[in-house]
């Protein structure tokens, strides 16, 4: 088998989780893919205490110019410089795996086209739903069916906050801090709590499911910062829970879409989706309703989705 040399960009929650998985599972990866998969570089901005210090590099050029590197794993987050790095990696004939929803929502179509032209892969399963294989699901499981609707919970941080407020009466600020410590929240949790992270994910799903691109900024979006304990208690009295719901639906008038806190009856399947779990219903004309469920945030769930893509690419190399 060949040698697969990866470079991991960024050493935050996802980057570190991915490096840990590659090192812990090296033998298993070898038997699965027939290839020896290793991390050659980790791109960082400053030094960390780490077992992998000898792999640290500080400028992307080192990675770009090393023809040994066949897969770049982008885990920096944000649009820039992630976009420039990914585009130049693809253009140089390297495959790219990313967990960066903001990036994919903004530049996904363009980067997929560059990958196609260069005959390499651009994969982003980890960008939506963490460990939940929703991207593969939407792309592959509905080939013979038309998708009509998407409905679900797509952010671990806010679902964790709402769950803890509802179940234990804990206050918003305390719980947000815990969500950050657990590695669910973005570096700047504003994107989570204002619903922007969900809008990015919904934009990606709509592009794949409906073949229609709606920029995240054009999705009517309300986050959870206005959800008070009073509102949660009032919902409880009605046997309901408040969940941050992303929805997109084909109608006679076109596609309707939104992200907003929504009161769900306790017997709704999504009302039982707790903490960092995500769950999405996808409705297709031939298949009816499918539900995707699993951990939507955190180092290992997200790292494992990244690795799923890496393994798929390794098998093709
Ligand atoms: N901040 C995101 C979340 C991470 O809480 O869902 C996973 O995309």
mmCIF file of C-alpha atoms and ligand atoms in Angstrom:
data_model
loop_
_atom_site.group_PDB
_atom_site.id
_atom_site.type_symbol
_atom_site.label_atom_id
_atom_site.label_comp_id
_atom_site.label_asym_id
_atom_site.label_seq_id
_atom_site.Cartn_x
_atom_site.Cartn_y
_atom_site.Cartn_z
ATOM 1 C CA UNK A 1 0.000 0.000 0.000
ATOM 2 C CA UNK A 2 0.900 3.626 -0.399
ATOM 3 C CA UNK A 3 1.773 6.051 2.322
ATOM 4 C CA UNK A 4 -0.881 8.583 3.134
ATOM 5 C CA UNK A 5 0.669 11.658 4.675
ATOM 6 C CA UNK A 6 -1.792 14.110 6.134
ATOM 7 C CA UNK A 7 -1.317 17.661 7.344
ATOM 8 C CA UNK A 8 -3.701 18.931 9.996
ATOM 9 C CA UNK A 9 -4.361 22.669 9.903
ATOM 10 C CA UNK A 10 -5.241 23.957 13.367
ATOM 11 C CA UNK A 11 -4.895 22.349 16.764
ATOM 12 C CA UNK A 12 -8.157 23.241 18.464
ATOM 13 C CA UNK A 13 -10.907 20.817 19.480
ATOM 14 C CA UNK A 14 -11.275 19.202 16.047
ATOM 15 C CA UNK A 15 -7.601 19.295 15.021
ATOM 16 C CA UNK A 16 -6.444 17.721 18.252
ATOM 17 C CA UNK A 17 -9.251 15.151 18.219
ATOM 18 C CA UNK A 18 -8.308 14.123 14.691
ATOM 19 C CA UNK A 19 -4.574 13.821 15.439
ATOM 20 C CA UNK A 20 -5.393 11.713 18.512
ATOM 21 C CA UNK A 21 -7.599 9.373 16.487
ATOM 22 C CA UNK A 22 -5.018 8.923 13.709
ATOM 23 C CA UNK A 23 -2.363 8.017 16.241
ATOM 24 C CA UNK A 24 -4.524 5.766 18.397
ATOM 25 C CA UNK A 25 -6.001 3.873 15.429
ATOM 26 C CA UNK A 26 -3.013 3.568 13.159
ATOM 27 C CA UNK A 27 -3.085 -0.243 12.929
ATOM 28 C CA UNK A 28 -6.838 -0.308 12.468
ATOM 29 C CA UNK A 29 -6.630 2.324 9.727
ATOM 30 C CA UNK A 30 -3.991 0.243 7.991
ATOM 31 C CA UNK A 31 -6.117 -2.883 7.967
ATOM 32 C CA UNK A 32 -9.190 -0.925 6.812
ATOM 33 C CA UNK A 33 -7.537 0.949 3.966
ATOM 34 C CA UNK A 34 -4.404 -1.040 3.188
ATOM 35 C CA UNK A 35 -2.526 2.230 3.604
ATOM 36 C CA UNK A 36 -0.294 3.601 6.288
ATOM 37 C CA UNK A 37 -1.944 6.873 7.321
ATOM 38 C CA UNK A 38 0.133 9.319 9.323
ATOM 39 C CA UNK A 39 0.178 12.962 10.334
ATOM 40 C CA UNK A 40 3.251 14.650 8.896
ATOM 41 C CA UNK A 41 2.522 18.239 9.884
ATOM 42 C CA UNK A 42 0.313 20.158 12.251
ATOM 43 C CA UNK A 43 -0.092 23.812 11.317
ATOM 44 C CA UNK A 44 -0.229 26.010 14.433
ATOM 45 C CA UNK A 45 0.011 29.693 15.171
ATOM 46 C CA UNK A 46 1.883 29.280 18.438
ATOM 47 C CA UNK A 47 3.423 26.527 20.554
ATOM 48 C CA UNK A 48 1.331 24.166 22.638
ATOM 49 C CA UNK A 49 2.347 21.544 25.143
ATOM 50 C CA UNK A 50 1.849 18.461 23.041
ATOM 51 C CA UNK A 51 3.229 15.001 22.327
ATOM 52 C CA UNK A 52 3.344 16.028 18.691
ATOM 53 C CA UNK A 53 5.505 19.128 18.912
ATOM 54 C CA UNK A 54 7.976 17.773 16.366
ATOM 55 C CA UNK A 55 5.181 17.894 13.763
ATOM 56 C CA UNK A 56 4.373 21.560 14.350
ATOM 57 C CA UNK A 57 4.927 23.994 11.500
ATOM 58 C CA UNK A 58 4.065 27.664 11.415
ATOM 59 C CA UNK A 59 3.601 28.439 7.767
ATOM 60 C CA UNK A 60 1.307 26.766 5.271
ATOM 61 C CA UNK A 61 3.882 26.899 2.442
ATOM 62 C CA UNK A 62 5.827 24.043 4.049
ATOM 63 C CA UNK A 63 2.757 21.832 3.691
ATOM 64 C CA UNK A 64 1.784 23.086 0.251
ATOM 65 C CA UNK A 65 5.269 22.497 -1.160
ATOM 66 C CA UNK A 66 5.684 19.004 0.273
ATOM 67 C CA UNK A 67 4.579 16.523 -2.367
ATOM 68 C CA UNK A 68 4.458 13.742 0.275
ATOM 69 C CA UNK A 69 1.313 15.314 1.707
ATOM 70 C CA UNK A 70 -1.705 13.883 -0.085
ATOM 71 C CA UNK A 71 -4.495 14.885 2.316
ATOM 72 C CA UNK A 72 -4.913 18.243 4.051
ATOM 73 C CA UNK A 73 -7.276 18.270 7.031
ATOM 74 C CA UNK A 74 -8.536 21.791 7.664
ATOM 75 C CA UNK A 75 -9.606 22.455 11.244
ATOM 76 C CA UNK A 76 -8.821 26.139 11.650
ATOM 77 C CA UNK A 77 -12.385 27.350 11.285
ATOM 78 C CA UNK A 78 -13.520 30.689 9.880
ATOM 79 C CA UNK A 79 -13.460 31.749 6.245
ATOM 80 C CA UNK A 80 -9.944 33.167 6.041
ATOM 81 C CA UNK A 81 -7.271 31.994 5.625
ATOM 82 C CA UNK A 82 -9.009 28.573 5.500
ATOM 83 C CA UNK A 83 -10.394 29.298 2.016
ATOM 84 C CA UNK A 84 -7.014 30.346 0.574
ATOM 85 C CA UNK A 85 -5.262 27.318 2.122
ATOM 86 C CA UNK A 86 -7.867 24.868 0.865
ATOM 87 C CA UNK A 87 -8.013 26.313 -2.618
ATOM 88 C CA UNK A 88 -4.237 26.220 -3.024
ATOM 89 C CA UNK A 89 -4.052 22.677 -1.588
ATOM 90 C CA UNK A 90 -6.692 21.426 -4.045
ATOM 91 C CA UNK A 91 -5.015 23.280 -6.904
ATOM 92 C CA UNK A 92 -1.744 21.559 -5.963
ATOM 93 C CA UNK A 93 -3.456 18.181 -6.315
ATOM 94 C CA UNK A 94 -4.012 17.431 -2.629
ATOM 95 C CA UNK A 95 -7.343 16.207 -1.313
ATOM 96 C CA UNK A 96 -8.941 18.219 1.487
ATOM 97 C CA UNK A 97 -11.162 17.223 4.390
ATOM 98 C CA UNK A 98 -12.748 19.936 6.488
ATOM 99 C CA UNK A 99 -15.140 20.365 9.400
ATOM 100 C CA UNK A 100 -15.567 24.064 8.654
ATOM 101 C CA UNK A 101 -19.247 24.827 8.052
ATOM 102 C CA UNK A 102 -18.760 28.559 7.659
ATOM 103 C CA UNK A 103 -16.250 27.902 4.897
ATOM 104 C CA UNK A 104 -18.327 25.232 3.146
ATOM 105 C CA UNK A 105 -21.493 27.364 3.328
ATOM 106 C CA UNK A 106 -19.641 30.250 1.687
ATOM 107 C CA UNK A 107 -17.331 28.516 -0.811
ATOM 108 C CA UNK A 108 -18.420 24.869 -1.009
ATOM 109 C CA UNK A 109 -19.566 24.886 -4.640
ATOM 110 C CA UNK A 110 -16.439 26.634 -5.886
ATOM 111 C CA UNK A 111 -14.093 24.332 -3.963
ATOM 112 C CA UNK A 112 -15.950 21.225 -5.117
ATOM 113 C CA UNK A 113 -15.461 22.421 -8.697
ATOM 114 C CA UNK A 114 -11.728 22.967 -8.142
ATOM 115 C CA UNK A 115 -11.442 19.476 -6.640
ATOM 116 C CA UNK A 116 -13.249 17.956 -9.595
ATOM 117 C CA UNK A 117 -11.054 19.767 -12.085
ATOM 118 C CA UNK A 118 -7.911 18.561 -10.298
ATOM 119 C CA UNK A 119 -9.272 15.051 -9.851
ATOM 120 C CA UNK A 120 -8.924 15.135 -6.058
ATOM 121 C CA UNK A 121 -11.494 15.080 -3.254
ATOM 122 C CA UNK A 122 -13.020 17.841 -1.159
ATOM 123 C CA UNK A 123 -15.022 16.289 1.671
ATOM 124 C CA UNK A 124 -16.840 17.837 4.640
ATOM 125 C CA UNK A 125 -18.932 15.257 6.477
ATOM 126 C CA UNK A 126 -17.869 16.733 9.826
ATOM 127 C CA UNK A 127 -19.167 20.197 8.909
ATOM 128 C CA UNK A 128 -22.788 19.284 9.616
ATOM 129 C CA UNK A 129 -24.032 17.203 12.537
ATOM 130 C CA UNK A 130 -20.646 16.110 13.960
ATOM 131 C CA UNK A 131 -20.636 12.311 14.003
ATOM 132 C CA UNK A 132 -24.015 12.111 12.253
ATOM 133 C CA UNK A 133 -23.507 11.021 8.613
ATOM 134 C CA UNK A 134 -25.999 13.533 7.283
ATOM 135 C CA UNK A 135 -23.884 14.778 4.362
ATOM 136 C CA UNK A 136 -23.359 11.247 3.061
ATOM 137 C CA UNK A 137 -27.007 10.590 3.778
ATOM 138 C CA UNK A 138 -28.293 13.513 1.766
ATOM 139 C CA UNK A 139 -25.828 12.935 -1.068
ATOM 140 C CA UNK A 140 -26.107 9.174 -1.379
ATOM 141 C CA UNK A 141 -29.264 7.810 0.215
ATOM 142 C CA UNK A 142 -31.730 9.819 -1.822
ATOM 143 C CA UNK A 143 -30.417 9.167 -5.322
ATOM 144 C CA UNK A 144 -33.738 7.660 -6.327
ATOM 145 C CA UNK A 145 -35.853 10.095 -4.389
ATOM 146 C CA UNK A 146 -36.529 13.800 -4.356
ATOM 147 C CA UNK A 147 -35.934 15.539 -1.027
ATOM 148 C CA UNK A 148 -38.833 17.736 0.061
ATOM 149 C CA UNK A 149 -37.964 18.715 3.585
ATOM 150 C CA UNK A 150 -35.288 19.053 6.248
ATOM 151 C CA UNK A 151 -36.259 19.558 9.870
ATOM 152 C CA UNK A 152 -34.099 19.282 12.948
ATOM 153 C CA UNK A 153 -31.564 20.232 15.604
ATOM 154 C CA UNK A 154 -28.161 21.093 14.160
ATOM 155 C CA UNK A 155 -26.209 22.729 16.966
ATOM 156 C CA UNK A 156 -24.786 20.922 19.979
ATOM 157 C CA UNK A 157 -23.981 23.999 22.059
ATOM 158 C CA UNK A 158 -27.459 25.506 21.995
ATOM 159 C CA UNK A 159 -29.158 22.144 22.450
ATOM 160 C CA UNK A 160 -26.908 21.530 25.455
ATOM 161 C CA UNK A 161 -27.776 24.942 26.908
ATOM 162 C CA UNK A 162 -31.529 24.551 26.357
ATOM 163 C CA UNK A 163 -31.473 21.011 27.801
ATOM 164 C CA UNK A 164 -29.608 22.048 30.954
ATOM 165 C CA UNK A 165 -31.842 25.093 31.470
ATOM 166 C CA UNK A 166 -34.952 22.947 31.010
ATOM 167 C CA UNK A 167 -33.939 19.862 33.008
ATOM 168 C CA UNK A 168 -31.959 21.430 35.838
ATOM 169 C CA UNK A 169 -33.046 25.064 35.913
ATOM 170 C CA UNK A 170 -29.425 26.142 35.439
ATOM 171 C CA UNK A 171 -28.816 29.631 34.150
ATOM 172 C CA UNK A 172 -27.689 30.461 30.652
ATOM 173 C CA UNK A 173 -24.224 31.879 31.435
ATOM 174 C CA UNK A 174 -23.206 28.953 33.657
ATOM 175 C CA UNK A 175 -24.262 26.396 31.084
ATOM 176 C CA UNK A 176 -22.639 28.213 28.151
ATOM 177 C CA UNK A 177 -19.349 28.059 30.038
ATOM 178 C CA UNK A 178 -19.689 24.296 30.502
ATOM 179 C CA UNK A 179 -20.526 23.859 26.802
ATOM 180 C CA UNK A 180 -17.337 25.758 25.959
ATOM 181 C CA UNK A 181 -15.268 23.645 28.356
ATOM 182 C CA UNK A 182 -16.665 20.476 26.800
ATOM 183 C CA UNK A 183 -15.471 21.676 23.396
ATOM 184 C CA UNK A 184 -18.935 22.003 21.843
ATOM 185 C CA UNK A 185 -18.926 25.755 21.262
ATOM 186 C CA UNK A 186 -17.096 27.686 18.560
ATOM 187 C CA UNK A 187 -14.040 29.761 19.541
ATOM 188 C CA UNK A 188 -16.455 32.677 19.538
ATOM 189 C CA UNK A 189 -19.752 31.181 20.767
ATOM 190 C CA UNK A 190 -21.740 34.059 19.239
ATOM 191 C CA UNK A 191 -22.135 31.985 16.070
ATOM 192 C CA UNK A 192 -23.688 29.195 18.128
ATOM 193 C CA UNK A 193 -26.063 31.155 20.340
ATOM 194 C CA UNK A 194 -27.211 33.532 17.589
ATOM 195 C CA UNK A 195 -28.126 30.635 15.301
ATOM 196 C CA UNK A 196 -25.517 31.527 12.669
ATOM 197 C CA UNK A 197 -23.816 28.126 12.967
ATOM 198 C CA UNK A 198 -27.163 26.446 12.259
ATOM 199 C CA UNK A 199 -27.802 28.767 9.290
ATOM 200 C CA UNK A 200 -24.423 27.724 7.841
ATOM 201 C CA UNK A 201 -25.327 24.054 8.236
ATOM 202 C CA UNK A 202 -28.815 24.505 6.791
ATOM 203 C CA UNK A 203 -27.366 26.358 3.801
ATOM 204 C CA UNK A 204 -25.046 23.399 3.119
ATOM 205 C CA UNK A 205 -27.850 20.853 3.460
ATOM 206 C CA UNK A 206 -30.185 22.836 1.194
ATOM 207 C CA UNK A 207 -27.512 23.127 -1.505
ATOM 208 C CA UNK A 208 -27.029 19.354 -1.484
ATOM 209 C CA UNK A 209 -30.656 18.344 -0.967
ATOM 210 C CA UNK A 210 -32.454 20.841 -3.193
ATOM 211 C CA UNK A 211 -29.603 21.830 -5.492
ATOM 212 C CA UNK A 212 -30.379 25.385 -4.470
ATOM 213 C CA UNK A 213 -27.827 27.668 -2.840
ATOM 214 C CA UNK A 214 -29.139 30.076 -0.236
ATOM 215 C CA UNK A 215 -26.376 32.086 1.460
ATOM 216 C CA UNK A 216 -26.602 31.675 5.259
ATOM 217 C CA UNK A 217 -27.094 35.434 5.658
ATOM 218 C CA UNK A 218 -30.322 35.162 3.666
ATOM 219 C CA UNK A 219 -31.812 32.539 5.982
ATOM 220 C CA UNK A 220 -34.141 34.180 8.531
ATOM 221 C CA UNK A 221 -32.324 33.318 11.754
ATOM 222 C CA UNK A 222 -33.148 33.692 15.437
ATOM 223 C CA UNK A 223 -30.815 32.244 18.065
ATOM 224 C CA UNK A 224 -31.436 31.335 21.690
ATOM 225 C CA UNK A 225 -30.197 34.458 23.480
ATOM 226 C CA UNK A 226 -33.785 35.652 23.819
ATOM 227 C CA UNK A 227 -35.052 32.362 25.254
ATOM 228 C CA UNK A 228 -35.714 33.132 28.922
ATOM 229 C CA UNK A 229 -36.174 30.767 31.846
ATOM 230 C CA UNK A 230 -39.746 32.117 32.024
ATOM 231 C CA UNK A 231 -40.418 31.024 28.439
ATOM 232 C CA UNK A 232 -38.944 27.587 29.177
ATOM 233 C CA UNK A 233 -41.103 27.222 32.299
ATOM 234 C CA UNK A 234 -44.219 28.366 30.437
ATOM 235 C CA UNK A 235 -43.540 25.791 27.700
ATOM 236 C CA UNK A 236 -43.105 23.109 30.371
ATOM 237 C CA UNK A 237 -46.581 23.878 31.739
ATOM 238 C CA UNK A 238 -47.943 23.171 28.244
ATOM 239 C CA UNK A 239 -46.004 19.848 28.132
ATOM 240 C CA UNK A 240 -43.592 21.344 25.625
ATOM 241 C CA UNK A 241 -39.887 21.991 25.191
ATOM 242 C CA UNK A 242 -38.158 24.801 23.343
ATOM 243 C CA UNK A 243 -35.649 23.640 20.727
ATOM 244 C CA UNK A 244 -33.589 25.568 18.188
ATOM 245 C CA UNK A 245 -35.015 24.218 14.933
ATOM 246 C CA UNK A 246 -33.650 24.480 11.398
ATOM 247 C CA UNK A 247 -36.176 23.860 8.689
ATOM 248 C CA UNK A 248 -36.377 23.925 4.939
ATOM 249 C CA UNK A 249 -39.328 22.797 2.928
ATOM 250 C CA UNK A 250 -40.365 22.720 -0.690
ATOM 251 C CA UNK A 251 -43.723 24.390 -1.241
ATOM 252 C CA UNK A 252 -45.770 25.531 -4.238
ATOM 253 C CA UNK A 253 -44.228 28.967 -3.773
ATOM 254 C CA UNK A 254 -40.644 27.746 -3.645
ATOM 255 C CA UNK A 255 -38.421 26.700 -0.761
ATOM 256 C CA UNK A 256 -39.235 28.045 2.707
ATOM 257 C CA UNK A 257 -36.468 28.086 5.278
ATOM 258 C CA UNK A 258 -35.689 29.386 8.743
ATOM 259 C CA UNK A 259 -33.741 28.890 11.944
ATOM 260 C CA UNK A 260 -35.624 29.670 15.145
ATOM 261 C CA UNK A 261 -36.465 28.571 18.682
ATOM 262 C CA UNK A 262 -39.568 26.415 18.407
ATOM 263 C CA UNK A 263 -41.978 25.000 20.975
ATOM 264 C CA UNK A 264 -42.287 21.237 20.494
ATOM 265 C CA UNK A 265 -44.714 18.951 22.275
ATOM 266 C CA UNK A 266 -42.942 16.564 24.666
ATOM 267 C CA UNK A 267 -44.051 13.617 22.554
ATOM 268 C CA UNK A 268 -42.350 15.000 19.429
ATOM 269 C CA UNK A 269 -39.274 12.834 18.673
ATOM 270 C CA UNK A 270 -37.038 15.924 18.611
ATOM 271 C CA UNK A 271 -38.142 16.894 22.133
ATOM 272 C CA UNK A 272 -36.194 13.915 23.490
ATOM 273 C CA UNK A 273 -32.955 14.904 21.723
ATOM 274 C CA UNK A 274 -30.795 16.174 24.579
ATOM 275 C CA UNK A 275 -27.526 17.963 25.236
ATOM 276 C CA UNK A 276 -24.967 17.917 22.411
ATOM 277 C CA UNK A 277 -26.989 15.460 20.342
ATOM 278 C CA UNK A 278 -28.285 16.565 16.951
ATOM 279 C CA UNK A 279 -31.169 15.033 15.030
ATOM 280 C CA UNK A 280 -32.510 15.757 11.580
ATOM 281 C CA UNK A 281 -35.547 14.496 9.728
ATOM 282 C CA UNK A 282 -35.123 14.353 5.970
ATOM 283 C CA UNK A 283 -38.260 13.755 3.926
ATOM 284 C CA UNK A 284 -38.089 12.305 0.429
ATOM 285 C CA UNK A 285 -40.924 11.522 -1.975
ATOM 286 C CA UNK A 286 -40.016 7.861 -2.406
ATOM 287 C CA UNK A 287 -38.634 7.094 1.060
ATOM 288 C CA UNK A 288 -40.863 9.116 3.371
ATOM 289 C CA UNK A 289 -39.202 10.298 6.560
ATOM 290 C CA UNK A 290 -35.640 9.397 7.583
ATOM 291 C CA UNK A 291 -34.175 10.480 10.904
ATOM 292 C CA UNK A 292 -30.465 11.048 11.440
ATOM 293 C CA UNK A 293 -29.393 11.162 15.080
ATOM 294 C CA UNK A 294 -26.131 11.339 17.015
ATOM 295 C CA UNK A 295 -23.532 13.493 18.724
ATOM 296 C CA UNK A 296 -23.323 16.779 16.874
ATOM 297 C CA UNK A 297 -20.294 18.345 18.568
ATOM 298 C CA UNK A 298 -17.133 17.498 20.491
ATOM 299 C CA UNK A 299 -13.586 16.405 19.648
ATOM 300 C CA UNK A 300 -14.089 12.675 19.121
ATOM 301 C CA UNK A 301 -17.477 12.690 17.335
ATOM 302 C CA UNK A 302 -16.274 15.425 14.967
ATOM 303 C CA UNK A 303 -12.774 13.934 14.633
ATOM 304 C CA UNK A 304 -14.301 10.592 13.800
ATOM 305 C CA UNK A 305 -16.416 12.132 11.014
ATOM 306 C CA UNK A 306 -13.245 13.766 9.670
ATOM 307 C CA UNK A 307 -11.534 10.374 9.744
ATOM 308 C CA UNK A 308 -14.418 8.769 7.866
ATOM 309 C CA UNK A 309 -13.678 11.131 4.986
ATOM 310 C CA UNK A 310 -9.917 10.551 5.261
ATOM 311 C CA UNK A 311 -10.467 6.787 5.097
ATOM 312 C CA UNK A 312 -12.718 7.131 2.066
ATOM 313 C CA UNK A 313 -10.055 9.165 0.259
ATOM 314 C CA UNK A 314 -7.255 6.821 1.363
ATOM 315 C CA UNK A 315 -9.125 3.898 -0.163
ATOM 316 C CA UNK A 316 -9.250 5.743 -3.500
ATOM 317 C CA UNK A 317 -5.567 6.713 -3.563
HETATM 318 N N1 LIG B 1 -20.279 24.630 17.693
HETATM 319 C C1 LIG B 1 -20.856 23.553 16.959
HETATM 320 C C2 LIG B 1 -22.008 22.992 17.749
HETATM 321 C C3 LIG B 1 -19.819 22.501 16.725
HETATM 322 O O1 LIG B 1 -22.126 23.312 18.932
HETATM 323 O O2 LIG B 1 -22.819 22.260 17.196
HETATM 324 C C4 LIG B 1 -20.227 21.419 15.766
HETATM 325 O O3 LIG B 1 -20.462 21.929 14.485
#
